[in-house]
Coordinates of C-alpha atoms and ligand atoms in Angstrom, one line a residue:
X1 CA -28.0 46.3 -38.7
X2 CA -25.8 49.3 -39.0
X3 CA -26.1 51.2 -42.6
X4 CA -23.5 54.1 -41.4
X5 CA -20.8 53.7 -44.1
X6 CA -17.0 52.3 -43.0
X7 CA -14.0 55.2 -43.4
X8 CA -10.8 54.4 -44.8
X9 CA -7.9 56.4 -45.7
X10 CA -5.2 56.7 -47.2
X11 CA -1.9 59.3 -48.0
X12 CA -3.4 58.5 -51.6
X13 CA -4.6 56.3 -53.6
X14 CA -2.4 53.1 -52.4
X15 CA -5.0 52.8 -49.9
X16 CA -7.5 51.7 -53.1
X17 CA -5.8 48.3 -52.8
X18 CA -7.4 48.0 -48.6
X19 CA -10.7 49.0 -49.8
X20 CA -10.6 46.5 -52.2
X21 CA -10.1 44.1 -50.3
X22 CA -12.3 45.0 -47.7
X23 CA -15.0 45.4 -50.6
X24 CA -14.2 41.9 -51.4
X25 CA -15.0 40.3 -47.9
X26 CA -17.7 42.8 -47.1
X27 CA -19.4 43.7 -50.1
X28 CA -22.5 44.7 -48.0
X29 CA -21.0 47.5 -46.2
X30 CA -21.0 51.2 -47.9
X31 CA -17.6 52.4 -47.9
X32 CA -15.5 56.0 -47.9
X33 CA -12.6 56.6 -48.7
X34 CA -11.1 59.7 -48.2
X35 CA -7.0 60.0 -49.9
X36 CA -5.1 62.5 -49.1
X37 CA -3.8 63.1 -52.8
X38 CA -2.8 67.0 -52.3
X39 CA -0.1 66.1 -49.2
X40 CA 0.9 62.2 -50.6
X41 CA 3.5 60.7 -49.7
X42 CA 3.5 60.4 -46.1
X43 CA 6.3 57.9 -46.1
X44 CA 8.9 60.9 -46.0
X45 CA 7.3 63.2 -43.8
X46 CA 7.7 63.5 -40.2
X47 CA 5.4 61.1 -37.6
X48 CA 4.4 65.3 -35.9
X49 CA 2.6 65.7 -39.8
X50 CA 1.7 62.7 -40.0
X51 CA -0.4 62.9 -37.3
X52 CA -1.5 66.3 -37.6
X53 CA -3.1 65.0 -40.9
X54 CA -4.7 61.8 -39.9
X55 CA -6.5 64.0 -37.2
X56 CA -7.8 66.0 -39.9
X57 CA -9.0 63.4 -41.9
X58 CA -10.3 62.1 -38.9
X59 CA -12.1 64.6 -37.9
X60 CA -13.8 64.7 -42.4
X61 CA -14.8 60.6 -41.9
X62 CA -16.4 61.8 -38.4
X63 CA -18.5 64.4 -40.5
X64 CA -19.1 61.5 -42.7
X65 CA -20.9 59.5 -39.8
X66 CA -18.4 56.7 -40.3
X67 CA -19.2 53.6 -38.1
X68 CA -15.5 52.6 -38.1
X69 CA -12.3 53.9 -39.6
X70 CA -9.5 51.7 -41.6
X71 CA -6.2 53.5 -41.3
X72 CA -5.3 52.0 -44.9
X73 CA -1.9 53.8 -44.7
X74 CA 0.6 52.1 -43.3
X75 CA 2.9 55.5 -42.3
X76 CA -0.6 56.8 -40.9
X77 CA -1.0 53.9 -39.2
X78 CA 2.8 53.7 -37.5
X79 CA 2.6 57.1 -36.8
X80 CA -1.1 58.3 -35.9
X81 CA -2.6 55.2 -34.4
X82 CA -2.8 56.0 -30.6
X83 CA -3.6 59.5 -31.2
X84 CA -6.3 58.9 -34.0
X85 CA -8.0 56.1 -30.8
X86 CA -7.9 59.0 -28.0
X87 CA -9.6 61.3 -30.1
X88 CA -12.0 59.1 -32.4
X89 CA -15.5 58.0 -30.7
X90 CA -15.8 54.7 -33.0
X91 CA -13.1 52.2 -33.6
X92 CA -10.1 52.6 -35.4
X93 CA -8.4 49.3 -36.6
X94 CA -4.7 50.1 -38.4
X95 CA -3.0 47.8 -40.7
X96 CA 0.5 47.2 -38.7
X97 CA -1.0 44.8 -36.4
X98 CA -3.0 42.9 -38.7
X99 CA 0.3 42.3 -40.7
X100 CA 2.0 41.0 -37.8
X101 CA -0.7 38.9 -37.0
X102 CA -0.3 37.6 -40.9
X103 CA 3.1 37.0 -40.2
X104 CA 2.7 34.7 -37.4
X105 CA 0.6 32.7 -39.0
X106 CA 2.2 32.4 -42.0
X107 CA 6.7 32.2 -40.1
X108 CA 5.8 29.1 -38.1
X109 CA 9.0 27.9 -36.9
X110 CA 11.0 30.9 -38.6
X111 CA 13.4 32.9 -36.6
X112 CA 13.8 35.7 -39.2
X113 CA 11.6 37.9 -41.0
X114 CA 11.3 41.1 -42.5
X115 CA 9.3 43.8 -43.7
X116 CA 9.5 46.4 -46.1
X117 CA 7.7 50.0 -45.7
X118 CA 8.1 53.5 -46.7
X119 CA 11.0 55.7 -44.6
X120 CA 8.5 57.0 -42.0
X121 CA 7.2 53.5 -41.4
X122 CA 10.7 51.8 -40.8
X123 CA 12.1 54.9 -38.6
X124 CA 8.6 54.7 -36.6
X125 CA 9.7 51.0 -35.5
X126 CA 6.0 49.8 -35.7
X127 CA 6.5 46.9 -37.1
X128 CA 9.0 45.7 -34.7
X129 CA 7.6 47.3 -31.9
X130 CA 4.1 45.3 -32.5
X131 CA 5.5 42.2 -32.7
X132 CA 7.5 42.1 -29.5
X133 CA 4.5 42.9 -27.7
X134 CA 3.0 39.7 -29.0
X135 CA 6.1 38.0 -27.5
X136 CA 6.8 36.4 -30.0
X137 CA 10.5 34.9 -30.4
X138 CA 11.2 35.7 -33.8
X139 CA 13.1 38.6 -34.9
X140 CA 12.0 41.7 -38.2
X141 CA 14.8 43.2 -40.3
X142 CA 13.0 46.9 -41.3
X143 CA 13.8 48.1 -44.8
X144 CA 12.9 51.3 -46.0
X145 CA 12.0 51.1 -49.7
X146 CA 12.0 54.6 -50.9
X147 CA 11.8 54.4 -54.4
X148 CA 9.4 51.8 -54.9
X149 CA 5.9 54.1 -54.6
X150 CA 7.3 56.5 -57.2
X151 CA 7.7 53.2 -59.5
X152 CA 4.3 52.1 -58.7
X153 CA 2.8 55.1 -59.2
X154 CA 4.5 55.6 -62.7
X155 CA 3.3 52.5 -63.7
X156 CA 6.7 50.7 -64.0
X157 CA 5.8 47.6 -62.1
X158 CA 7.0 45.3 -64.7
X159 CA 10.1 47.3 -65.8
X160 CA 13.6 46.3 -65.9
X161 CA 14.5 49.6 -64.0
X162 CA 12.0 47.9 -61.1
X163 CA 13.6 45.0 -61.1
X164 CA 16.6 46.9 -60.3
X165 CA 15.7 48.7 -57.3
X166 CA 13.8 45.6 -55.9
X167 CA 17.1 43.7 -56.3
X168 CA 19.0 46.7 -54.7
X169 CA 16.6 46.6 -51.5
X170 CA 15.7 42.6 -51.5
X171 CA 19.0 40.9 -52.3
X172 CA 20.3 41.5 -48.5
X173 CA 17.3 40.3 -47.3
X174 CA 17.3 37.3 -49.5
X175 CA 21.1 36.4 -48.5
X176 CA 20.3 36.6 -44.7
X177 CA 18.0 33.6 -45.8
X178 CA 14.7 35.3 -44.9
X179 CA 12.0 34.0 -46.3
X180 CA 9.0 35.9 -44.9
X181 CA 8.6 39.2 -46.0
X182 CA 5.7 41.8 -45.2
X183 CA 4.5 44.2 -47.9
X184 CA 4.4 47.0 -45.2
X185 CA 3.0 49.7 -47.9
X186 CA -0.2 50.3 -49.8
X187 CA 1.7 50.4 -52.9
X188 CA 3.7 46.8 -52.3
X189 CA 1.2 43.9 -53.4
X190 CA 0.8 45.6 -56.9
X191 CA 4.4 44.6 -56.8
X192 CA 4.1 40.8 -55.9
X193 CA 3.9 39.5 -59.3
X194 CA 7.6 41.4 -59.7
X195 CA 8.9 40.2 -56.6
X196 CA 7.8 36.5 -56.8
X197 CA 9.5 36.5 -60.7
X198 CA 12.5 37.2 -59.1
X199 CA 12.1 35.7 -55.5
X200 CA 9.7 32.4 -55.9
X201 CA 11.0 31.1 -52.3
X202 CA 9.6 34.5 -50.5
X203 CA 6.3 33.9 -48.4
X204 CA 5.1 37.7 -49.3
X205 CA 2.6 39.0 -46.5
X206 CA -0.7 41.1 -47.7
X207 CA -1.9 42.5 -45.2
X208 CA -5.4 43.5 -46.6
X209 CA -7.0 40.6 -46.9
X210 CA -6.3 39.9 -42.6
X211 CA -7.4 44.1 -42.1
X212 CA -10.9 43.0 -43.9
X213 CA -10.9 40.1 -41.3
X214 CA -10.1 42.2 -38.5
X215 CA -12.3 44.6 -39.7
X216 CA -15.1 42.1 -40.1
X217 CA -14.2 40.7 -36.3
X218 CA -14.5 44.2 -35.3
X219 CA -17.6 45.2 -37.0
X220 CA -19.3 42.2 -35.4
X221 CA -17.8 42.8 -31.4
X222 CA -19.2 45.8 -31.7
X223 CA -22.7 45.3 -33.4
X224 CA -22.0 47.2 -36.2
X225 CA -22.4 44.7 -39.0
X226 CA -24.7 46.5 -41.7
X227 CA -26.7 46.0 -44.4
X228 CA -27.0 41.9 -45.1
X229 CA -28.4 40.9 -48.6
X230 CA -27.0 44.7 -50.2
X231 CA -24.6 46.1 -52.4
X232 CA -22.9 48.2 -50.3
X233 CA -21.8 51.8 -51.9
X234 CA -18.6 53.0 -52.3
X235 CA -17.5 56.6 -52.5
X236 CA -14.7 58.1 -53.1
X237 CA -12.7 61.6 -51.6
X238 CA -9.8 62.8 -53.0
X239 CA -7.9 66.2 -51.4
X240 CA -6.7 66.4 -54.8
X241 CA -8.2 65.7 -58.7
X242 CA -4.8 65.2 -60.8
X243 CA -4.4 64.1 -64.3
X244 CA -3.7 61.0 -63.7
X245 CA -6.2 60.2 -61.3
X246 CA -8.5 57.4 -63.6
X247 CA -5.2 55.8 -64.6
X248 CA -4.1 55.3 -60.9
X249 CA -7.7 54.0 -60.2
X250 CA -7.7 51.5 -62.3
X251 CA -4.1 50.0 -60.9
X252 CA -5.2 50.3 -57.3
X253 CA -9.1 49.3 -57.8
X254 CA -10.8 46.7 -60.6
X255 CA -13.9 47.6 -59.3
X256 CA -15.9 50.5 -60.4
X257 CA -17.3 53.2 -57.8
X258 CA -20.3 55.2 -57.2
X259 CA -18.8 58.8 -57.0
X260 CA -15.7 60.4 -56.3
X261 CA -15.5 64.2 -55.5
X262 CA -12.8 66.8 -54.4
X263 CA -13.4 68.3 -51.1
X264 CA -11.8 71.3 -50.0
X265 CA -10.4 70.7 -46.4
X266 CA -9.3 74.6 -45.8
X267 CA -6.0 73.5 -45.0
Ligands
LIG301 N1 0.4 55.0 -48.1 C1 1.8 55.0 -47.8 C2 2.0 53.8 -46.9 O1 1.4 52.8 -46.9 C3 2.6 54.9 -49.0 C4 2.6 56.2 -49.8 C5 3.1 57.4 -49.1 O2 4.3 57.5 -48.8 O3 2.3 58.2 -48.7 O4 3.0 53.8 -46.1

Protein backbone atom coordinates (compact mmCIF):
# COMPACT_ATOMS: atom_id res chain seq x y z
CA UNK A 1 0.00 0.00 0.00
CA UNK A 2 1.37 3.17 -1.36
CA UNK A 3 -0.62 6.46 -0.01
CA UNK A 4 1.97 8.95 -1.95
CA UNK A 5 -0.43 10.86 -4.23
CA UNK A 6 -0.24 10.25 -8.41
CA UNK A 7 0.93 13.66 -10.40
CA UNK A 8 -0.58 14.67 -13.54
CA UNK A 9 -0.20 17.63 -15.61
CA UNK A 10 -1.24 19.46 -17.92
CA UNK A 11 -0.50 22.93 -20.28
CA UNK A 12 -4.01 23.67 -18.50
CA UNK A 13 -6.89 22.62 -17.66
CA UNK A 14 -7.59 20.03 -20.75
CA UNK A 15 -5.64 17.78 -18.71
CA UNK A 16 -8.98 17.76 -16.11
CA UNK A 17 -10.56 15.38 -18.59
CA UNK A 18 -7.18 12.51 -17.79
CA UNK A 19 -7.73 13.04 -14.19
CA UNK A 20 -11.09 12.32 -14.56
CA UNK A 21 -10.73 9.49 -15.90
CA UNK A 22 -8.13 8.25 -14.01
CA UNK A 23 -10.36 9.27 -10.92
CA UNK A 24 -12.92 7.10 -12.42
CA UNK A 25 -10.86 3.72 -12.61
CA UNK A 26 -8.90 4.57 -9.49
CA UNK A 27 -10.92 6.40 -7.21
CA UNK A 28 -8.64 5.16 -4.32
CA UNK A 29 -5.61 6.91 -5.27
CA UNK A 30 -5.06 10.77 -4.12
CA UNK A 31 -4.34 12.71 -7.00
CA UNK A 32 -2.34 16.20 -8.17
CA UNK A 33 -2.69 17.98 -10.59
CA UNK A 34 -0.57 20.59 -11.43
CA UNK A 35 -1.80 22.93 -15.01
CA UNK A 36 0.23 25.13 -16.23
CA UNK A 37 -2.54 27.88 -16.82
CA UNK A 38 0.01 31.02 -16.83
CA UNK A 39 2.13 29.48 -20.16
CA UNK A 40 -1.14 27.40 -21.86
CA UNK A 41 -1.16 26.48 -24.84
CA UNK A 42 1.75 24.37 -25.50
CA UNK A 43 0.38 23.16 -28.80
CA UNK A 44 2.12 26.32 -30.49
CA UNK A 45 5.23 26.47 -28.73
CA UNK A 46 8.43 24.99 -29.60
CA UNK A 47 9.24 21.06 -28.39
CA UNK A 48 12.95 23.29 -26.64
CA UNK A 49 9.89 25.10 -24.26
CA UNK A 50 8.10 22.49 -24.10
CA UNK A 51 10.41 20.65 -22.46
CA UNK A 52 11.97 23.21 -20.43
CA UNK A 53 8.54 23.47 -18.76
CA UNK A 54 7.65 19.85 -18.20
CA UNK A 55 11.03 19.71 -16.30
CA UNK A 56 9.82 22.31 -14.22
CA UNK A 57 6.68 20.91 -13.37
CA UNK A 58 8.50 17.92 -12.88
CA UNK A 59 10.70 18.94 -10.66
CA UNK A 60 6.98 20.85 -8.39
CA UNK A 61 5.11 16.99 -8.59
CA UNK A 62 8.69 15.67 -7.28
CA UNK A 63 8.36 18.18 -4.26
CA UNK A 64 4.98 16.87 -4.04
CA UNK A 65 6.29 13.22 -3.33
CA UNK A 66 4.31 11.96 -6.31
CA UNK A 67 4.48 8.10 -6.65
CA UNK A 68 4.01 8.38 -10.48
CA UNK A 69 3.52 11.12 -12.99
CA UNK A 70 0.66 11.24 -15.94
CA UNK A 71 1.90 13.55 -18.62
CA UNK A 72 -1.88 14.46 -19.33
CA UNK A 73 -0.77 16.80 -22.16
CA UNK A 74 -0.43 15.38 -25.25
CA UNK A 75 2.23 18.30 -26.67
CA UNK A 76 4.15 17.57 -23.18
CA UNK A 77 3.92 14.25 -23.86
CA UNK A 78 5.34 14.34 -27.73
CA UNK A 79 7.72 16.67 -26.83
CA UNK A 80 9.11 15.99 -23.14
CA UNK A 81 8.64 12.36 -22.64
CA UNK A 82 12.28 10.95 -22.89
CA UNK A 83 13.69 13.78 -21.16
CA UNK A 84 10.99 13.97 -18.27
CA UNK A 85 12.16 9.63 -17.85
CA UNK A 86 16.03 10.52 -17.60
CA UNK A 87 15.52 12.89 -15.10
CA UNK A 88 12.37 11.64 -13.08
CA UNK A 89 13.15 8.83 -10.20
CA UNK A 90 9.42 7.29 -10.39
CA UNK A 91 7.62 6.49 -13.55
CA UNK A 92 6.39 8.59 -16.01
CA UNK A 93 3.55 7.04 -18.34
CA UNK A 94 2.53 9.71 -21.39
CA UNK A 95 -0.63 9.53 -23.19
CA UNK A 96 0.79 9.03 -27.00
CA UNK A 97 1.40 5.54 -26.52
CA UNK A 98 -1.58 4.58 -24.74
CA UNK A 99 -3.51 6.11 -27.74
CA UNK A 100 -1.80 4.01 -30.15
CA UNK A 101 -2.34 1.14 -28.29
CA UNK A 102 -6.33 2.24 -28.34
CA UNK A 103 -5.98 2.46 -31.89
CA UNK A 104 -4.86 -0.97 -32.50
CA UNK A 105 -7.35 -2.42 -30.76
CA UNK A 106 -10.04 -0.59 -31.92
CA UNK A 107 -8.45 -0.42 -36.51
CA UNK A 108 -8.48 -4.23 -36.76
CA UNK A 109 -8.05 -4.88 -40.33
CA UNK A 110 -7.88 -0.99 -41.17
CA UNK A 111 -5.08 0.23 -43.29
CA UNK A 112 -5.74 4.02 -42.52
CA UNK A 113 -6.07 6.07 -39.69
CA UNK A 114 -5.64 9.36 -38.34
CA UNK A 115 -5.22 11.51 -35.52
CA UNK A 116 -5.79 14.88 -34.78
CA UNK A 117 -3.52 17.08 -32.13
CA UNK A 118 -2.41 20.53 -31.53
CA UNK A 119 0.46 22.03 -34.09
CA UNK A 120 3.36 20.98 -31.77
CA UNK A 121 1.99 17.48 -31.43
CA UNK A 122 1.60 16.83 -35.36
CA UNK A 123 5.13 18.54 -36.22
CA UNK A 124 6.73 16.37 -33.18
CA UNK A 125 5.62 13.09 -35.35
CA UNK A 126 4.73 11.22 -32.10
CA UNK A 127 2.03 9.73 -33.09
CA UNK A 128 3.42 8.29 -36.18
CA UNK A 129 6.59 7.64 -34.79
CA UNK A 130 4.98 5.33 -31.87
CA UNK A 131 3.19 3.39 -34.00
CA UNK A 132 5.84 2.19 -36.40
CA UNK A 133 7.71 1.03 -33.55
CA UNK A 134 4.85 -1.26 -32.77
CA UNK A 135 5.28 -2.50 -36.36
CA UNK A 136 2.27 -2.28 -37.09
CA UNK A 137 1.16 -2.20 -40.89
CA UNK A 138 -1.24 0.43 -40.89
CA UNK A 139 -0.55 3.89 -41.79
CA UNK A 140 -1.66 7.70 -39.50
CA UNK A 141 -2.56 10.85 -41.52
CA UNK A 142 -1.43 13.79 -38.66
CA UNK A 143 -3.70 16.85 -38.61
CA UNK A 144 -3.04 19.82 -36.76
CA UNK A 145 -6.25 21.32 -35.42
CA UNK A 146 -5.36 24.68 -34.30
CA UNK A 147 -8.40 26.35 -33.64
CA UNK A 148 -10.28 23.80 -31.98
CA UNK A 149 -8.82 24.49 -28.11
CA UNK A 150 -9.65 28.12 -28.39
CA UNK A 151 -13.38 26.84 -29.25
CA UNK A 152 -13.36 24.51 -26.43
CA UNK A 153 -12.15 26.72 -24.15
CA UNK A 154 -14.78 29.44 -25.16
CA UNK A 155 -17.38 27.10 -24.60
CA UNK A 156 -18.56 26.87 -28.26
CA UNK A 157 -18.68 23.12 -28.50
CA UNK A 158 -22.11 22.95 -29.82
CA UNK A 159 -21.85 26.00 -32.11
CA UNK A 160 -22.50 26.32 -35.72
CA UNK A 161 -19.08 28.27 -36.00
CA UNK A 162 -17.53 24.65 -34.46
CA UNK A 163 -19.17 22.77 -36.77
CA UNK A 164 -17.37 24.79 -39.28
CA UNK A 165 -13.94 24.40 -38.34
CA UNK A 166 -14.39 20.60 -37.62
CA UNK A 167 -15.73 20.26 -41.19
CA UNK A 168 -12.77 22.46 -42.40
CA UNK A 169 -10.11 19.95 -40.64
CA UNK A 170 -12.30 16.50 -40.82
CA UNK A 171 -13.87 16.47 -44.26
CA UNK A 172 -10.37 15.38 -45.97
CA UNK A 173 -10.01 12.96 -43.54
CA UNK A 174 -13.52 11.64 -43.95
CA UNK A 175 -13.08 11.55 -48.00
CA UNK A 176 -9.82 9.46 -47.70
CA UNK A 177 -12.40 6.96 -46.13
CA UNK A 178 -10.76 6.94 -42.70
CA UNK A 179 -12.58 5.82 -40.25
CA UNK A 180 -10.49 5.68 -37.12
CA UNK A 181 -9.62 8.78 -35.70
CA UNK A 182 -7.59 9.65 -32.34
CA UNK A 183 -8.58 12.61 -30.26
CA UNK A 184 -4.73 13.42 -29.88
CA UNK A 185 -5.61 16.58 -27.42
CA UNK A 186 -6.88 17.13 -23.96
CA UNK A 187 -9.42 19.41 -25.26
CA UNK A 188 -10.85 16.82 -28.18
CA UNK A 189 -13.37 14.30 -26.30
CA UNK A 190 -15.38 17.35 -24.96
CA UNK A 191 -15.82 17.52 -28.68
CA UNK A 192 -17.13 13.89 -29.55
CA UNK A 193 -20.73 14.58 -29.11
CA UNK A 194 -20.01 17.40 -32.16
CA UNK A 195 -17.96 15.19 -34.12
CA UNK A 196 -20.15 12.01 -34.04
CA UNK A 197 -23.48 14.54 -35.00
CA UNK A 198 -21.65 15.13 -37.95
CA UNK A 199 -19.47 12.01 -38.49
CA UNK A 200 -21.57 8.84 -36.96
CA UNK A 201 -19.33 6.28 -39.09
CA UNK A 202 -15.96 7.64 -37.16
CA UNK A 203 -14.47 5.14 -34.43
CA UNK A 204 -13.26 8.34 -32.20
CA UNK A 205 -10.18 7.13 -29.93
CA UNK A 206 -10.12 8.52 -26.11
CA UNK A 207 -7.25 7.96 -24.97
CA UNK A 208 -7.96 8.48 -21.13
CA UNK A 209 -9.77 5.79 -20.28
CA UNK A 210 -6.49 3.27 -21.82
CA UNK A 211 -3.86 6.01 -19.77
CA UNK A 212 -6.05 5.05 -16.40
CA UNK A 213 -5.43 1.36 -17.57
CA UNK A 214 -1.91 1.86 -18.15
CA UNK A 215 -1.67 3.75 -15.32
CA UNK A 216 -3.32 1.14 -13.22
CA UNK A 217 -0.91 -1.73 -14.99
CA UNK A 218 1.84 0.51 -14.00
CA UNK A 219 0.92 1.20 -10.47
CA UNK A 220 0.61 -2.46 -9.89
CA UNK A 221 4.31 -3.61 -11.71
CA UNK A 222 5.63 -1.46 -9.60
CA UNK A 223 3.92 -2.01 -6.09
CA UNK A 224 2.60 1.18 -5.92
CA UNK A 225 -1.06 0.50 -5.68
CA UNK A 226 -2.41 2.69 -2.64
CA UNK A 227 -4.96 3.06 -0.50
CA UNK A 228 -7.78 0.07 -1.08
CA UNK A 229 -11.29 0.67 0.48
CA UNK A 230 -10.53 5.03 0.33
CA UNK A 231 -11.64 7.93 -1.24
CA UNK A 232 -8.68 9.06 -2.62
CA UNK A 233 -8.09 13.08 -2.58
CA UNK A 234 -7.74 15.17 -5.25
CA UNK A 235 -5.96 18.53 -5.37
CA UNK A 236 -5.62 20.90 -7.56
CA UNK A 237 -2.43 23.46 -8.83
CA UNK A 238 -2.91 25.96 -11.11
CA UNK A 239 0.24 28.49 -12.35
CA UNK A 240 -2.42 30.72 -12.94
CA UNK A 241 -6.11 31.72 -11.06
CA UNK A 242 -8.16 33.40 -14.08
CA UNK A 243 -11.68 34.47 -14.25
CA UNK A 244 -12.78 31.91 -15.82
CA UNK A 245 -11.25 29.30 -13.92
CA UNK A 246 -14.70 27.58 -12.11
CA UNK A 247 -16.39 27.76 -15.53
CA UNK A 248 -13.59 25.74 -17.26
CA UNK A 249 -13.68 23.29 -14.27
CA UNK A 250 -16.83 22.44 -14.56
CA UNK A 251 -16.40 21.54 -18.57
CA UNK A 252 -13.24 19.51 -18.02
CA UNK A 253 -14.23 17.91 -14.49
CA UNK A 254 -18.07 16.71 -13.05
CA UNK A 255 -16.45 15.90 -10.06
CA UNK A 256 -15.87 18.17 -7.32
CA UNK A 257 -12.20 18.60 -5.68
CA UNK A 258 -10.65 19.03 -2.36
CA UNK A 259 -8.55 22.23 -2.95
CA UNK A 260 -7.05 24.08 -5.52
CA UNK A 261 -4.32 26.76 -4.98
CA UNK A 262 -1.94 29.04 -6.98
CA UNK A 263 1.62 28.42 -6.55
CA UNK A 264 4.19 30.70 -7.50
CA UNK A 265 6.90 28.73 -9.52
CA UNK A 266 9.51 31.84 -9.69
CA UNK A 267 9.66 31.57 -13.24
N1 LIG B 1 -2.96 20.16 -23.52
C1 LIG B 1 -2.66 20.40 -24.91
C2 LIG B 1 -2.55 19.05 -25.62
O1 LIG B 1 -3.13 18.05 -25.23
C3 LIG B 1 -3.71 21.27 -25.56
C4 LIG B 1 -3.69 22.71 -25.07
C5 LIG B 1 -2.39 23.42 -25.39
O2 LIG B 1 -2.14 23.74 -26.58
O3 LIG B 1 -1.64 23.65 -24.47
O4 LIG B 1 -1.86 18.97 -26.62
Amino acid sequence: MNEKPIGVFDSGLGGLTVLSAIAEQLPQENLIYFGDTARVPYGSKSAETVIRYSLEILDFLLLKEVKTIVVACNTASSHALTALREKSPVPVIGVVEPGVQALLREAGTQEKAAVIATRSTVRSGSYSRTLSATGASLSLVERACPLLVPLVEEGMKDKKVTEMVLREYLDEIDREGIRHVILGCTHYPLLKPAIRRLYPHFELIDSSREIARTLEESLAANQLSGNPGHQGKIDLYFSDITDNLPDMEKLFMGRSIDSIEKVSMGW
